[in-house]
C-alpha atoms as an extended CHARMM CRD file, in Angstrom:
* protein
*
       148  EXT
         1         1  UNK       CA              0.0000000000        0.0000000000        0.0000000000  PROA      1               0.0000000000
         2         2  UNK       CA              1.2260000000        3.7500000000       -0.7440000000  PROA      2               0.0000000000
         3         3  UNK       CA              2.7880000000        4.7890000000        2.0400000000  PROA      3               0.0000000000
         4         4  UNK       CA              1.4840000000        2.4520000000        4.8630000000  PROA      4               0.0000000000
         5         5  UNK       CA              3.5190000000        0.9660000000        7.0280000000  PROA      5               0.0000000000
         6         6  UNK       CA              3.2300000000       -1.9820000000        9.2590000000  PROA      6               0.0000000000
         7         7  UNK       CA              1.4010000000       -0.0240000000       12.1290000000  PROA      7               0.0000000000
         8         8  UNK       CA             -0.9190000000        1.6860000000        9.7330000000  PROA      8               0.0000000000
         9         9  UNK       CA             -1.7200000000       -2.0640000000        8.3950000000  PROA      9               0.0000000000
        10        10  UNK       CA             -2.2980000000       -3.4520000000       11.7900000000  PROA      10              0.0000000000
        11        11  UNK       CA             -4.7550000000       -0.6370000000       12.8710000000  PROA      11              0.0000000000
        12        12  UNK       CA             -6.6040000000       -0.6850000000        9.2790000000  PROA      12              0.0000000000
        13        13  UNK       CA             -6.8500000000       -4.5700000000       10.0670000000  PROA      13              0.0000000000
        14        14  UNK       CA             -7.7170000000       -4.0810000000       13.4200000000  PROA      14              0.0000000000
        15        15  UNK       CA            -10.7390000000       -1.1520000000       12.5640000000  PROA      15              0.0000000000
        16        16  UNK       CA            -11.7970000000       -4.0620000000        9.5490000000  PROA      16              0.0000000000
        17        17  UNK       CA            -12.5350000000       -6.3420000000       12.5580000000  PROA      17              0.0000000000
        18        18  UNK       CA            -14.0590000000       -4.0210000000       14.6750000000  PROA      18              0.0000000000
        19        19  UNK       CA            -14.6450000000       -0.6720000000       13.4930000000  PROA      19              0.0000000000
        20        20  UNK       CA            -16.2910000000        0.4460000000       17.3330000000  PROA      20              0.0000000000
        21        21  UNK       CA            -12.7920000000       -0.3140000000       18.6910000000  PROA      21              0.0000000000
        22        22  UNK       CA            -12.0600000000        2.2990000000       20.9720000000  PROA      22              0.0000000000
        23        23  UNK       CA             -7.9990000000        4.1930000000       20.2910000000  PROA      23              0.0000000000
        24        24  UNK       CA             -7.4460000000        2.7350000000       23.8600000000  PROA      24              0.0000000000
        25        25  UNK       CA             -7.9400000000       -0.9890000000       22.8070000000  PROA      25              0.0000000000
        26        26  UNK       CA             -5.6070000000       -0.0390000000       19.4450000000  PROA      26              0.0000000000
        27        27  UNK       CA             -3.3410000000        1.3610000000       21.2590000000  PROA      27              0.0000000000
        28        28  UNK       CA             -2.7100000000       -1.7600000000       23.4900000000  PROA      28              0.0000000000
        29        29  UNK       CA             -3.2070000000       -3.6900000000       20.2400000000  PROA      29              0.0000000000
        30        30  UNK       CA             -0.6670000000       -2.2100000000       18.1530000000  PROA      30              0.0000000000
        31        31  UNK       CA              1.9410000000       -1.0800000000       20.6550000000  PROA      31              0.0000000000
        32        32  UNK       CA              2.4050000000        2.4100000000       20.4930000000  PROA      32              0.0000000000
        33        33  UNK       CA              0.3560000000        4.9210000000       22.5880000000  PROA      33              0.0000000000
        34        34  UNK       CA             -2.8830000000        6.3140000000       22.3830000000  PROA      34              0.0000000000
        35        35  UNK       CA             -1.7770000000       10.0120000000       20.5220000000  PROA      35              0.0000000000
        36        36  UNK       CA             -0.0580000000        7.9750000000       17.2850000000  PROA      36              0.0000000000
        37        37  UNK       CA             -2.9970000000        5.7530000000       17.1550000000  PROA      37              0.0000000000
        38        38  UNK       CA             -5.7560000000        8.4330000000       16.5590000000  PROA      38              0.0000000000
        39        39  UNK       CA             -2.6340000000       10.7280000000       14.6690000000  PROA      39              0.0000000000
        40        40  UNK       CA             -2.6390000000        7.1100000000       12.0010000000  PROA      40              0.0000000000
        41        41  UNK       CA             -6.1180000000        6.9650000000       11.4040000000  PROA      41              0.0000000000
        42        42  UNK       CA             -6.8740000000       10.6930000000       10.9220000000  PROA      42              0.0000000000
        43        43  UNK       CA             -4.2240000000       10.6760000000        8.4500000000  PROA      43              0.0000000000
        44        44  UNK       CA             -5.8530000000        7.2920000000        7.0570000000  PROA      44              0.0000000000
        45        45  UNK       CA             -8.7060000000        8.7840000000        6.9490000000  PROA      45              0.0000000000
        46        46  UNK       CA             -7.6250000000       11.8220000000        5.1510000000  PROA      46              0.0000000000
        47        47  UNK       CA             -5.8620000000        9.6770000000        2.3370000000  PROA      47              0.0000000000
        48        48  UNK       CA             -9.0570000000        8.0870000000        1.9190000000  PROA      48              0.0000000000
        49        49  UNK       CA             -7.4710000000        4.9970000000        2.8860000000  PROA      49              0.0000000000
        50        50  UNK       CA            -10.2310000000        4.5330000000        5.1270000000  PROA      50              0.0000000000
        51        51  UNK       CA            -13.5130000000        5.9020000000        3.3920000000  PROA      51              0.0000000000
        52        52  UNK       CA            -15.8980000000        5.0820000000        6.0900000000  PROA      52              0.0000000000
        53        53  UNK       CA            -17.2110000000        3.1770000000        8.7340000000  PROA      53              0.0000000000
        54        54  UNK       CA            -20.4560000000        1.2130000000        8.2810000000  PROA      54              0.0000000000
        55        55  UNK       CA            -22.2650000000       -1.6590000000       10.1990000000  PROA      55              0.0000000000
        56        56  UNK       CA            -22.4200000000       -5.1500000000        8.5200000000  PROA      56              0.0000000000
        57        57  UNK       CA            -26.3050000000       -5.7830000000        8.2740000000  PROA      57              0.0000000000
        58        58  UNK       CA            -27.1030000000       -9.9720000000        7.7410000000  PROA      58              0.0000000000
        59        59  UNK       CA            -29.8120000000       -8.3990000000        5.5560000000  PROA      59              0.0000000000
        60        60  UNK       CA            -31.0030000000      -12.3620000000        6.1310000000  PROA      60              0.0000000000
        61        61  UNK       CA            -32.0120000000      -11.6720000000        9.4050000000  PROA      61              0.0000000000
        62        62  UNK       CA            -33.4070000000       -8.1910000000        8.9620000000  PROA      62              0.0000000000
        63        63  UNK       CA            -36.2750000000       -9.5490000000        6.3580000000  PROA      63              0.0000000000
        64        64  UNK       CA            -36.0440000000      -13.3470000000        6.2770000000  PROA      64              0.0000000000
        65        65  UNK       CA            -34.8440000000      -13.3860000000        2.5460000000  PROA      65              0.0000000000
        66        66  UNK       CA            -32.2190000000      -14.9020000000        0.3970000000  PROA      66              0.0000000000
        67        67  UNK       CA            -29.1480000000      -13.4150000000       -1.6400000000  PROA      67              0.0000000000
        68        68  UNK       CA            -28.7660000000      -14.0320000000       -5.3470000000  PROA      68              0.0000000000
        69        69  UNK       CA            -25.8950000000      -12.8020000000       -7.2800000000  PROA      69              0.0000000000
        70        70  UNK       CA            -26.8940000000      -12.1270000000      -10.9030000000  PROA      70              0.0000000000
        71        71  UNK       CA            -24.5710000000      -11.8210000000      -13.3810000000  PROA      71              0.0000000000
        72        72  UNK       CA            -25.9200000000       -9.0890000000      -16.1990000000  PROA      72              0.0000000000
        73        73  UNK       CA            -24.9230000000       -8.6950000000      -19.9380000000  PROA      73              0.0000000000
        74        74  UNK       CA            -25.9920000000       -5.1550000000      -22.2710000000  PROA      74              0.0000000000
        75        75  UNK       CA            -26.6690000000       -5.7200000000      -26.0600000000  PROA      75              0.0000000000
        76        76  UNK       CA            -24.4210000000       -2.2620000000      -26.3960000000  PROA      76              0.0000000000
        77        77  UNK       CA            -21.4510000000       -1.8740000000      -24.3770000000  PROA      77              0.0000000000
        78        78  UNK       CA            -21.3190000000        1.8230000000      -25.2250000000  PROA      78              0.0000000000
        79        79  UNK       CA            -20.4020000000        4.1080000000      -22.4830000000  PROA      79              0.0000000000
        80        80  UNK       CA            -23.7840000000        6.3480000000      -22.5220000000  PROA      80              0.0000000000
        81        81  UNK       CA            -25.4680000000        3.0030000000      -22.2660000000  PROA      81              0.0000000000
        82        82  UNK       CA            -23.4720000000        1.3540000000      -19.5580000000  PROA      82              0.0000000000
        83        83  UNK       CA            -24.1440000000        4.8360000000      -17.5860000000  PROA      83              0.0000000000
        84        84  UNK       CA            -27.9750000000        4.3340000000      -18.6270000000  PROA      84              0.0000000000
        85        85  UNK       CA            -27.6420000000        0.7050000000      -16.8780000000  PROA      85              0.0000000000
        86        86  UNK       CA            -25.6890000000        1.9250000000      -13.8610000000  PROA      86              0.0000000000
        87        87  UNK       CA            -28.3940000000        5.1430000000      -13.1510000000  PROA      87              0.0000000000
        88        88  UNK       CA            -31.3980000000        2.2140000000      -13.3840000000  PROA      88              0.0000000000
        89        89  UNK       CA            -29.6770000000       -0.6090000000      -11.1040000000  PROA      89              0.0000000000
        90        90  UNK       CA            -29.2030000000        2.4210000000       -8.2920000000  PROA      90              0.0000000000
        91        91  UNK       CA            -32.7010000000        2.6930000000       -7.9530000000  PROA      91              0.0000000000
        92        92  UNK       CA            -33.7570000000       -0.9570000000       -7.6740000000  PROA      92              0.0000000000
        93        93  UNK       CA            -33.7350000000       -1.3950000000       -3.6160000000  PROA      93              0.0000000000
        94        94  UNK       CA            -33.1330000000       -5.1330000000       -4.4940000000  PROA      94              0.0000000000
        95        95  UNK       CA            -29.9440000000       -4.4760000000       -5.1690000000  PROA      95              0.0000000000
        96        96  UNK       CA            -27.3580000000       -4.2850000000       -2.4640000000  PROA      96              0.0000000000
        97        97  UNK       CA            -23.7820000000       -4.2120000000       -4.3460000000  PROA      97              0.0000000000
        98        98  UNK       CA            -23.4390000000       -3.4850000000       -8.0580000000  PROA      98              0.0000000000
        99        99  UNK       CA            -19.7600000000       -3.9020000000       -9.9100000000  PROA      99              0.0000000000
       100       100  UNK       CA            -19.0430000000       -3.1210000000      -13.5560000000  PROA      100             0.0000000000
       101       101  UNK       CA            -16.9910000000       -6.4540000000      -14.9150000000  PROA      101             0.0000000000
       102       102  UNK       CA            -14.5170000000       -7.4750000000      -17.3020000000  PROA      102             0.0000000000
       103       103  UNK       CA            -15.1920000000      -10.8910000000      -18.7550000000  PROA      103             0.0000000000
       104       104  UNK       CA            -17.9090000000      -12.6340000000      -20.1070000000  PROA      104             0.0000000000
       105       105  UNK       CA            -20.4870000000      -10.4210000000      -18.3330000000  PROA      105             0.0000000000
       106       106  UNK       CA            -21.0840000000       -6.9070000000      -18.2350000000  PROA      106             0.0000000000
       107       107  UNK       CA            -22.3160000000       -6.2430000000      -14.1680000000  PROA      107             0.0000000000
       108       108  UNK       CA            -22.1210000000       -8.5360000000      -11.1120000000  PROA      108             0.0000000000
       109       109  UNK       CA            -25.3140000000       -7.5060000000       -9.0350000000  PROA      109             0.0000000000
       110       110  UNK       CA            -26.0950000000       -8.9710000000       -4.9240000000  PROA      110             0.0000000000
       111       111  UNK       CA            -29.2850000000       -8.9790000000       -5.1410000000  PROA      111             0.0000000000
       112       112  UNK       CA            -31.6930000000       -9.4370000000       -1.6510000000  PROA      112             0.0000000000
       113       113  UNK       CA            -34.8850000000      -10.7160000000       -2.0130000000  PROA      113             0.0000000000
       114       114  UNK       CA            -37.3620000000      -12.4650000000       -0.0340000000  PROA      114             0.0000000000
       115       115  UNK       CA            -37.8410000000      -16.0350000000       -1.5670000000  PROA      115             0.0000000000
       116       116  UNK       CA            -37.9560000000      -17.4840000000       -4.9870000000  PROA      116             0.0000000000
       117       117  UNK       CA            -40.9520000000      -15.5690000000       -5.8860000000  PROA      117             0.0000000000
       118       118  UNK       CA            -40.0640000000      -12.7180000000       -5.2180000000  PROA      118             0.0000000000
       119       119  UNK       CA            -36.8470000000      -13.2070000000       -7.4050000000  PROA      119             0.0000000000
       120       120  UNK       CA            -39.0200000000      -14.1080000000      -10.0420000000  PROA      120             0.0000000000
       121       121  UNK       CA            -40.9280000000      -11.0630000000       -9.7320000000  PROA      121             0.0000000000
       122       122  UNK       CA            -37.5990000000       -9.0200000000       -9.6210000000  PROA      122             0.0000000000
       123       123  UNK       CA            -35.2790000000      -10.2560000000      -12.0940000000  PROA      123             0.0000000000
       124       124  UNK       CA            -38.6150000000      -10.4270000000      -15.0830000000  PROA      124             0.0000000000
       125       125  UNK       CA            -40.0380000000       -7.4460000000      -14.2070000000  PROA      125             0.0000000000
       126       126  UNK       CA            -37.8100000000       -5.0470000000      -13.1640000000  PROA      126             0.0000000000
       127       127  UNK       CA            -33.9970000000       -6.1220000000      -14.2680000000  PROA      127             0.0000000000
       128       128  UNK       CA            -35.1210000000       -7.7710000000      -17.5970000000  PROA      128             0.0000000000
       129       129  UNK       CA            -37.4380000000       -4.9620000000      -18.7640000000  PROA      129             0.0000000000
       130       130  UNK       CA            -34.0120000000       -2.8010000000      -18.3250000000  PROA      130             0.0000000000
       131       131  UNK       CA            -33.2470000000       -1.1710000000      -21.2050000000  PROA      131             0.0000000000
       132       132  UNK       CA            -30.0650000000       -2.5980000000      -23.1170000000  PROA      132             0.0000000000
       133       133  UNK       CA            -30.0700000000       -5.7090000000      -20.9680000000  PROA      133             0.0000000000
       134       134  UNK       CA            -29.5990000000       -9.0170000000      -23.0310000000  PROA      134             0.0000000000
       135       135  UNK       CA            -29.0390000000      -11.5840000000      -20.7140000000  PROA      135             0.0000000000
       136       136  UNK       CA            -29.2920000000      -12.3080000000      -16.9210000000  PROA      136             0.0000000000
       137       137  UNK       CA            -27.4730000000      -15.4390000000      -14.8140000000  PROA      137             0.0000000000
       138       138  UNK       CA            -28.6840000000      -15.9190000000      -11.3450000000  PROA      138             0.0000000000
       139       139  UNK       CA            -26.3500000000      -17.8210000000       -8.9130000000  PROA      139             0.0000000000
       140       140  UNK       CA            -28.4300000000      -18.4940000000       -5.4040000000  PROA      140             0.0000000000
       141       141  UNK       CA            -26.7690000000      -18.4480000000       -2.3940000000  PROA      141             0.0000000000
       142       142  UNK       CA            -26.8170000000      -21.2090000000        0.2530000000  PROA      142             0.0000000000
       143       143  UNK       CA            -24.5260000000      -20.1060000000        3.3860000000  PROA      143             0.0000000000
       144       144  UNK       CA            -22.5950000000      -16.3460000000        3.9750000000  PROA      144             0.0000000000
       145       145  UNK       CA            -19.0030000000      -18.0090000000        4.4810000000  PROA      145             0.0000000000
       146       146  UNK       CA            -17.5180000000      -14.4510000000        4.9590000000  PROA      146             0.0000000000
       147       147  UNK       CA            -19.4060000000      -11.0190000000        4.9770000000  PROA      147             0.0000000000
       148       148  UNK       CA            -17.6050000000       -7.6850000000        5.1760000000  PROA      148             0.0000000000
């Protein structure tokens, strides 16, 4: 990483586990006192190193539902329609993560929905009456290994 040391990796790895963790518990952490600590991070922060902090949801738990990653290809890979696509997908509350790809497929979506039905309901009549979109492959997913 540009101009990270060892420190600022072991307080960036720290604040990935536990983003509440209070400068006293770093500092004991890391090693160095509780001044450098919060001097690190402000600077991390300011590099944009560290963009924010959030809370990891289990969106599972929250509304009982299933995730479904769905992989998306555009008949026109043009850049005014690949911004078209990307404007649409933002306002689809289904959709939790959205990533422009390389490869076979245009977009990667995480999708949250309720059950299969709902799915259904989602990816043929809202993703698939999309504009531009050609094809749509759903993966389901069956256990959150690793969330963050």
């Amino acid at each position: 990483m540009n101009g990270v040391d060892e420190v600022d990796q072991k307080i960036i790895s720290l604040l990935k586990e536990d983003a509440k963790m209070s400068i006293k518990e770093l500092s004991h952490r890391v090693g160095i006192s509780k001044t450098p600590v919060y001097e690190r991070i402000k600077k991390l922060e300011r590099s944009g190193i560290i963009e924010k902090y959030v809370a990891v949801i289990d969106n599972r738990k929250l509304i009982n539902g299933m995730y479904v990653f769905c992989s998306v290809s555009l008949d026109v890979q043009k850049l005014k329609e690949i911004e078209n696509f990307k404007e649409e997908i933002r306002k689809l509350p289904e959709v939790l993560e959205c990533y422009l790809m390389g490869g076979a497929n245009d977009f990667l979506l995480k999708v949250m929905v309720k059950n299969l039905d709902d799915y259904h309901q989602f990816s043929s009549g809202k993703l698939a009456a999309l504009n531009n979109v050609s094809q749509i492959k759903s993966t389901f997913v069956l256990d959150v290994v690793k969330n963050m």
